[in-house]
mmCIF file of C-alpha atoms in Angstrom:
data_model
loop_
_atom_site.group_PDB
_atom_site.id
_atom_site.type_symbol
_atom_site.label_atom_id
_atom_site.label_comp_id
_atom_site.label_asym_id
_atom_site.label_seq_id
_atom_site.Cartn_x
_atom_site.Cartn_y
_atom_site.Cartn_z
ATOM 1 C CA MET A 9 53.053 32.625 -8.273
ATOM 2 C CA ALA A 10 53.975 31.968 -11.896
ATOM 3 C CA GLY A 11 53.501 27.944 -11.425
ATOM 4 C CA ASP A 12 49.789 29.032 -10.468
ATOM 5 C CA GLU A 13 48.909 31.068 -13.358
ATOM 6 C CA GLU A 14 50.331 28.433 -15.499
ATOM 7 C CA THR A 15 47.937 25.558 -14.274
ATOM 8 C CA LYS A 16 45.098 27.897 -14.181
ATOM 9 C CA SER A 17 45.787 28.580 -18.081
ATOM 10 C CA LYS A 18 46.252 24.784 -19.191
ATOM 11 C CA ALA A 19 42.822 22.839 -19.532
ATOM 12 C CA SER A 20 42.358 19.552 -17.750
ATOM 13 C CA PRO A 21 41.773 16.862 -20.165
ATOM 14 C CA SER A 22 38.423 16.262 -18.570
ATOM 15 C CA GLN A 23 37.179 19.806 -19.997
ATOM 16 C CA ARG A 24 36.102 19.362 -23.208
ATOM 17 C CA THR A 25 34.112 22.130 -25.479
ATOM 18 C CA PRO A 26 30.693 21.962 -25.423
ATOM 19 C CA GLU A 27 28.751 20.740 -28.477
ATOM 20 C CA PRO A 28 26.321 23.636 -30.206
ATOM 21 C CA TRP A 29 23.140 21.677 -29.352
ATOM 22 C CA GLU A 30 23.715 21.758 -25.756
ATOM 23 C CA ASN A 31 22.485 25.301 -26.015
ATOM 24 C CA SER A 32 18.961 25.271 -25.051
ATOM 25 C CA ASN A 33 18.164 27.583 -28.087
ATOM 26 C CA HIS A 34 19.854 25.306 -30.581
ATOM 27 C CA PRO A 35 17.328 23.370 -32.662
ATOM 28 C CA LEU A 36 19.143 20.233 -32.065
ATOM 29 C CA PHE A 37 18.887 20.743 -28.271
ATOM 30 C CA LEU A 38 16.741 17.900 -26.139
ATOM 31 C CA HIS A 39 15.554 18.615 -23.023
ATOM 32 C CA HIS A 40 14.891 15.891 -20.745
ATOM 33 C CA LEU A 41 11.218 16.456 -21.058
ATOM 34 C CA ASP A 42 11.131 16.153 -24.693
ATOM 35 C CA GLN A 43 9.942 12.572 -24.811
ATOM 36 C CA PRO A 44 8.310 10.485 -27.443
ATOM 37 C CA ASP A 45 4.913 10.268 -25.493
ATOM 38 C CA ALA A 46 4.441 13.556 -24.911
ATOM 39 C CA VAL A 47 1.184 15.166 -26.179
ATOM 40 C CA LEU A 48 1.690 18.050 -28.268
ATOM 41 C CA VAL A 49 -1.821 18.880 -29.515
ATOM 42 C CA SER A 50 -5.334 18.146 -28.115
ATOM 43 C CA GLN A 51 -7.053 16.459 -30.759
ATOM 44 C CA PRO A 52 -5.322 13.648 -32.836
ATOM 45 C CA LEU A 53 -5.443 13.808 -36.496
ATOM 46 C CA MET A 54 -8.532 12.774 -38.006
ATOM 47 C CA GLU A 55 -9.790 12.545 -41.728
ATOM 48 C CA ASP A 56 -11.593 15.892 -41.036
ATOM 49 C CA ASN A 57 -9.554 18.080 -38.818
ATOM 50 C CA TYR A 58 -6.437 18.722 -40.579
ATOM 51 C CA THR A 59 -6.308 22.339 -40.911
ATOM 52 C CA THR A 60 -6.712 22.884 -37.097
ATOM 53 C CA TRP A 61 -4.417 19.914 -36.318
ATOM 54 C CA VAL A 62 -1.614 21.168 -38.737
ATOM 55 C CA GLN A 63 -2.052 24.798 -37.280
ATOM 56 C CA SER A 64 -1.976 23.173 -33.544
ATOM 57 C CA MET A 65 1.060 20.891 -34.373
ATOM 58 C CA GLY A 66 3.281 23.954 -36.089
ATOM 59 C CA MET A 67 2.641 25.919 -32.902
ATOM 60 C CA ALA A 68 3.563 23.107 -30.752
ATOM 61 C CA LEU A 69 6.752 22.408 -32.663
ATOM 62 C CA THR A 70 7.631 26.106 -33.080
ATOM 63 C CA ILE A 71 7.473 25.935 -28.903
ATOM 64 C CA LYS A 72 9.881 23.056 -29.067
ATOM 65 C CA ASN A 73 11.898 24.936 -31.499
ATOM 66 C CA LYS A 74 11.424 21.648 -33.700
ATOM 67 C CA LYS A 75 9.509 23.401 -36.523
ATOM 68 C CA GLY A 76 12.719 23.130 -38.560
ATOM 69 C CA PHE A 77 12.244 19.300 -38.882
ATOM 70 C CA ILE A 78 8.891 19.845 -41.011
ATOM 71 C CA ASP A 79 9.191 22.809 -42.872
ATOM 72 C CA GLY A 80 12.654 21.688 -44.181
ATOM 73 C CA THR A 81 14.569 24.548 -42.511
ATOM 74 C CA ILE A 82 16.742 21.875 -40.468
ATOM 75 C CA LYS A 83 18.362 19.872 -42.939
ATOM 76 C CA ARG A 84 20.421 16.824 -41.885
ATOM 77 C CA PRO A 85 24.077 17.743 -41.693
ATOM 78 C CA THR A 86 26.815 15.992 -44.031
ATOM 79 C CA ASP A 87 30.005 16.630 -42.579
ATOM 80 C CA ASN A 88 29.950 15.945 -38.575
ATOM 81 C CA HIS A 89 29.190 12.566 -37.516
ATOM 82 C CA ASP A 90 28.414 13.371 -34.126
ATOM 83 C CA GLU A 91 25.706 16.358 -35.497
ATOM 84 C CA GLN A 92 24.431 13.555 -37.663
ATOM 85 C CA GLN A 93 23.361 11.469 -34.822
ATOM 86 C CA GLN A 94 21.848 14.556 -33.079
ATOM 87 C CA TRP A 95 19.795 15.257 -35.990
ATOM 88 C CA ASP A 96 18.785 11.863 -36.085
ATOM 89 C CA ARG A 97 17.735 11.667 -32.399
ATOM 90 C CA CYS A 98 15.661 15.085 -32.989
ATOM 91 C CA ASN A 99 14.288 13.800 -36.272
ATOM 92 C CA THR A 100 12.927 10.473 -34.802
ATOM 93 C CA LEU A 101 11.551 12.224 -31.936
ATOM 94 C CA VAL A 102 9.818 14.575 -33.825
ATOM 95 C CA LYS A 103 8.246 11.807 -36.200
ATOM 96 C CA THR A 104 7.123 10.183 -32.898
ATOM 97 C CA TRP A 105 5.325 13.143 -31.662
ATOM 98 C CA LEU A 106 3.677 13.482 -35.047
ATOM 99 C CA LEU A 107 2.397 9.710 -35.391
ATOM 100 C CA GLY A 108 1.301 10.419 -31.411
ATOM 101 C CA ALA A 109 -0.770 12.867 -32.770
ATOM 102 C CA MET A 110 -2.609 11.013 -35.087
ATOM 103 C CA SER A 111 -5.429 8.310 -35.514
ATOM 104 C CA LYS A 112 -4.223 4.757 -35.764
ATOM 105 C CA GLU A 113 -5.478 4.324 -39.306
ATOM 106 C CA ILE A 114 -3.511 7.418 -40.522
ATOM 107 C CA SER A 115 -0.286 6.738 -38.505
ATOM 108 C CA GLY A 116 -0.102 3.359 -40.157
ATOM 109 C CA SER A 117 -0.042 4.776 -43.366
ATOM 110 C CA VAL A 118 2.813 7.329 -42.874
ATOM 111 C CA ILE A 119 5.098 5.462 -40.365
ATOM 112 C CA HIS A 120 7.280 4.314 -43.326
ATOM 113 C CA CYS A 121 8.325 7.997 -44.327
ATOM 114 C CA LYS A 122 12.200 8.533 -43.959
ATOM 115 C CA ASP A 123 12.024 11.628 -42.045
ATOM 116 C CA ALA A 124 9.648 14.132 -40.292
ATOM 117 C CA ARG A 125 9.626 16.249 -43.361
ATOM 118 C CA SER A 126 8.512 13.866 -45.715
ATOM 119 C CA MET A 127 5.959 12.499 -43.514
ATOM 120 C CA TRP A 128 4.658 16.308 -42.970
ATOM 121 C CA LEU A 129 4.471 16.622 -46.959
ATOM 122 C CA GLU A 130 2.528 13.229 -47.354
ATOM 123 C CA LEU A 131 0.206 14.402 -44.668
ATOM 124 C CA GLN A 132 -0.388 17.778 -46.563
ATOM 125 C CA GLU A 133 -0.484 16.227 -49.841
ATOM 126 C CA ARG A 134 -3.303 13.673 -48.422
ATOM 127 C CA PHE A 135 -5.094 16.274 -46.397
ATOM 128 C CA SER A 136 -4.778 19.881 -47.623
ATOM 129 C CA HIS A 137 -6.355 19.471 -50.798
ATOM 130 C CA THR A 138 -10.267 20.025 -50.951
ATOM 131 C CA ASN A 139 -12.225 16.689 -51.533
ATOM 132 C CA THR A 140 -14.177 17.931 -54.541
ATOM 133 C CA VAL A 141 -16.705 15.021 -54.734
ATOM 134 C CA GLN A 142 -17.366 15.259 -50.818
ATOM 135 C CA LEU A 143 -17.791 19.202 -51.308
ATOM 136 C CA PHE A 144 -20.263 18.335 -54.130
ATOM 137 C CA HIS A 145 -22.236 15.991 -51.708
ATOM 138 C CA THR A 146 -22.355 18.431 -48.971
ATOM 139 C CA GLU A 147 -23.445 21.190 -51.129
ATOM 140 C CA ASN A 148 -26.146 19.000 -52.852
ATOM 141 C CA THR A 149 -27.204 18.084 -49.355
ATOM 142 C CA ILE A 150 -27.468 21.529 -48.281
ATOM 143 C CA HIS A 151 -29.261 22.634 -51.499
ATOM 144 C CA ASP A 152 -31.713 19.657 -50.923
ATOM 145 C CA CYS A 153 -32.248 20.848 -47.335
ATOM 146 C CA GLN A 154 -33.303 24.502 -48.225
ATOM 147 C CA THR A 155 -35.286 23.157 -51.133
ATOM 148 C CA VAL A 156 -37.327 21.160 -48.631
ATOM 149 C CA ASN A 157 -37.473 23.966 -46.227
ATOM 150 C CA ARG A 158 -38.873 26.057 -49.149
ATOM 151 C CA VAL A 159 -41.435 23.630 -49.886
ATOM 152 C CA GLN A 160 -42.625 23.238 -46.262
ATOM 153 C CA THR A 161 -42.773 26.816 -45.653
ATOM 154 C CA GLN A 162 -44.894 27.339 -48.920
ATOM 155 C CA SER A 163 -47.154 24.836 -48.015
ATOM 156 C CA TYR A 164 -47.358 26.251 -44.284
ATOM 157 C CA HIS A 165 -48.411 29.744 -45.889
ATOM 158 C CA SER A 166 -50.842 28.080 -48.310
ATOM 159 C CA SER A 167 -52.790 26.304 -45.553
ATOM 160 C CA GLN A 168 -53.099 29.204 -43.895
ATOM 161 C CA ASN A 169 -54.803 31.118 -46.625
#
C-alpha cells in the first residue's frame, strides 16, 4: 500500500503544468474558432463610418477577450519567451481581424503597423477628428438648400396673392 501512495504522489514525466493562456479566460487564450478570416463586424471600415465601426469592433474584441491588444492594457511580455510567442500570435490575429474589417484602401495604408495597438491608434488619428473642410462644405450645402427652399416658398406665396 505504501508503494501505491508513493507512485500516486510522483508526477509522470509526461504531465506538465498548463500555461496560464490555456485557460479560456486568459487574454492570450486562442480558441480553435479564432481564425484570421473570422468576420467580427458587419460593415467594413470606410471613410465615413469610423464612429460606428470603432464601437462595433471594440465590442467584438471585448467578446473575444482581445480588446487589451488595441487599448494597450495587454502589453508584450518581456521575460518569458513562450509567453512572448503567444502574445505575438494573438497580436497578429487581432491585426488580421482589424485588416479584414477595413476597405482595401484603408487596410493597405495601415498594414505596416508593428502591432494591433499602433494600427488602432493610426486609425483613430486619421478618422476620429472632424474634417473641418468637409464639415464647412456640408454646412454650406445645407444652408444653400434652406435658402433655395425659402425663396421657392416665398415665390409660391407671392404667386398665390
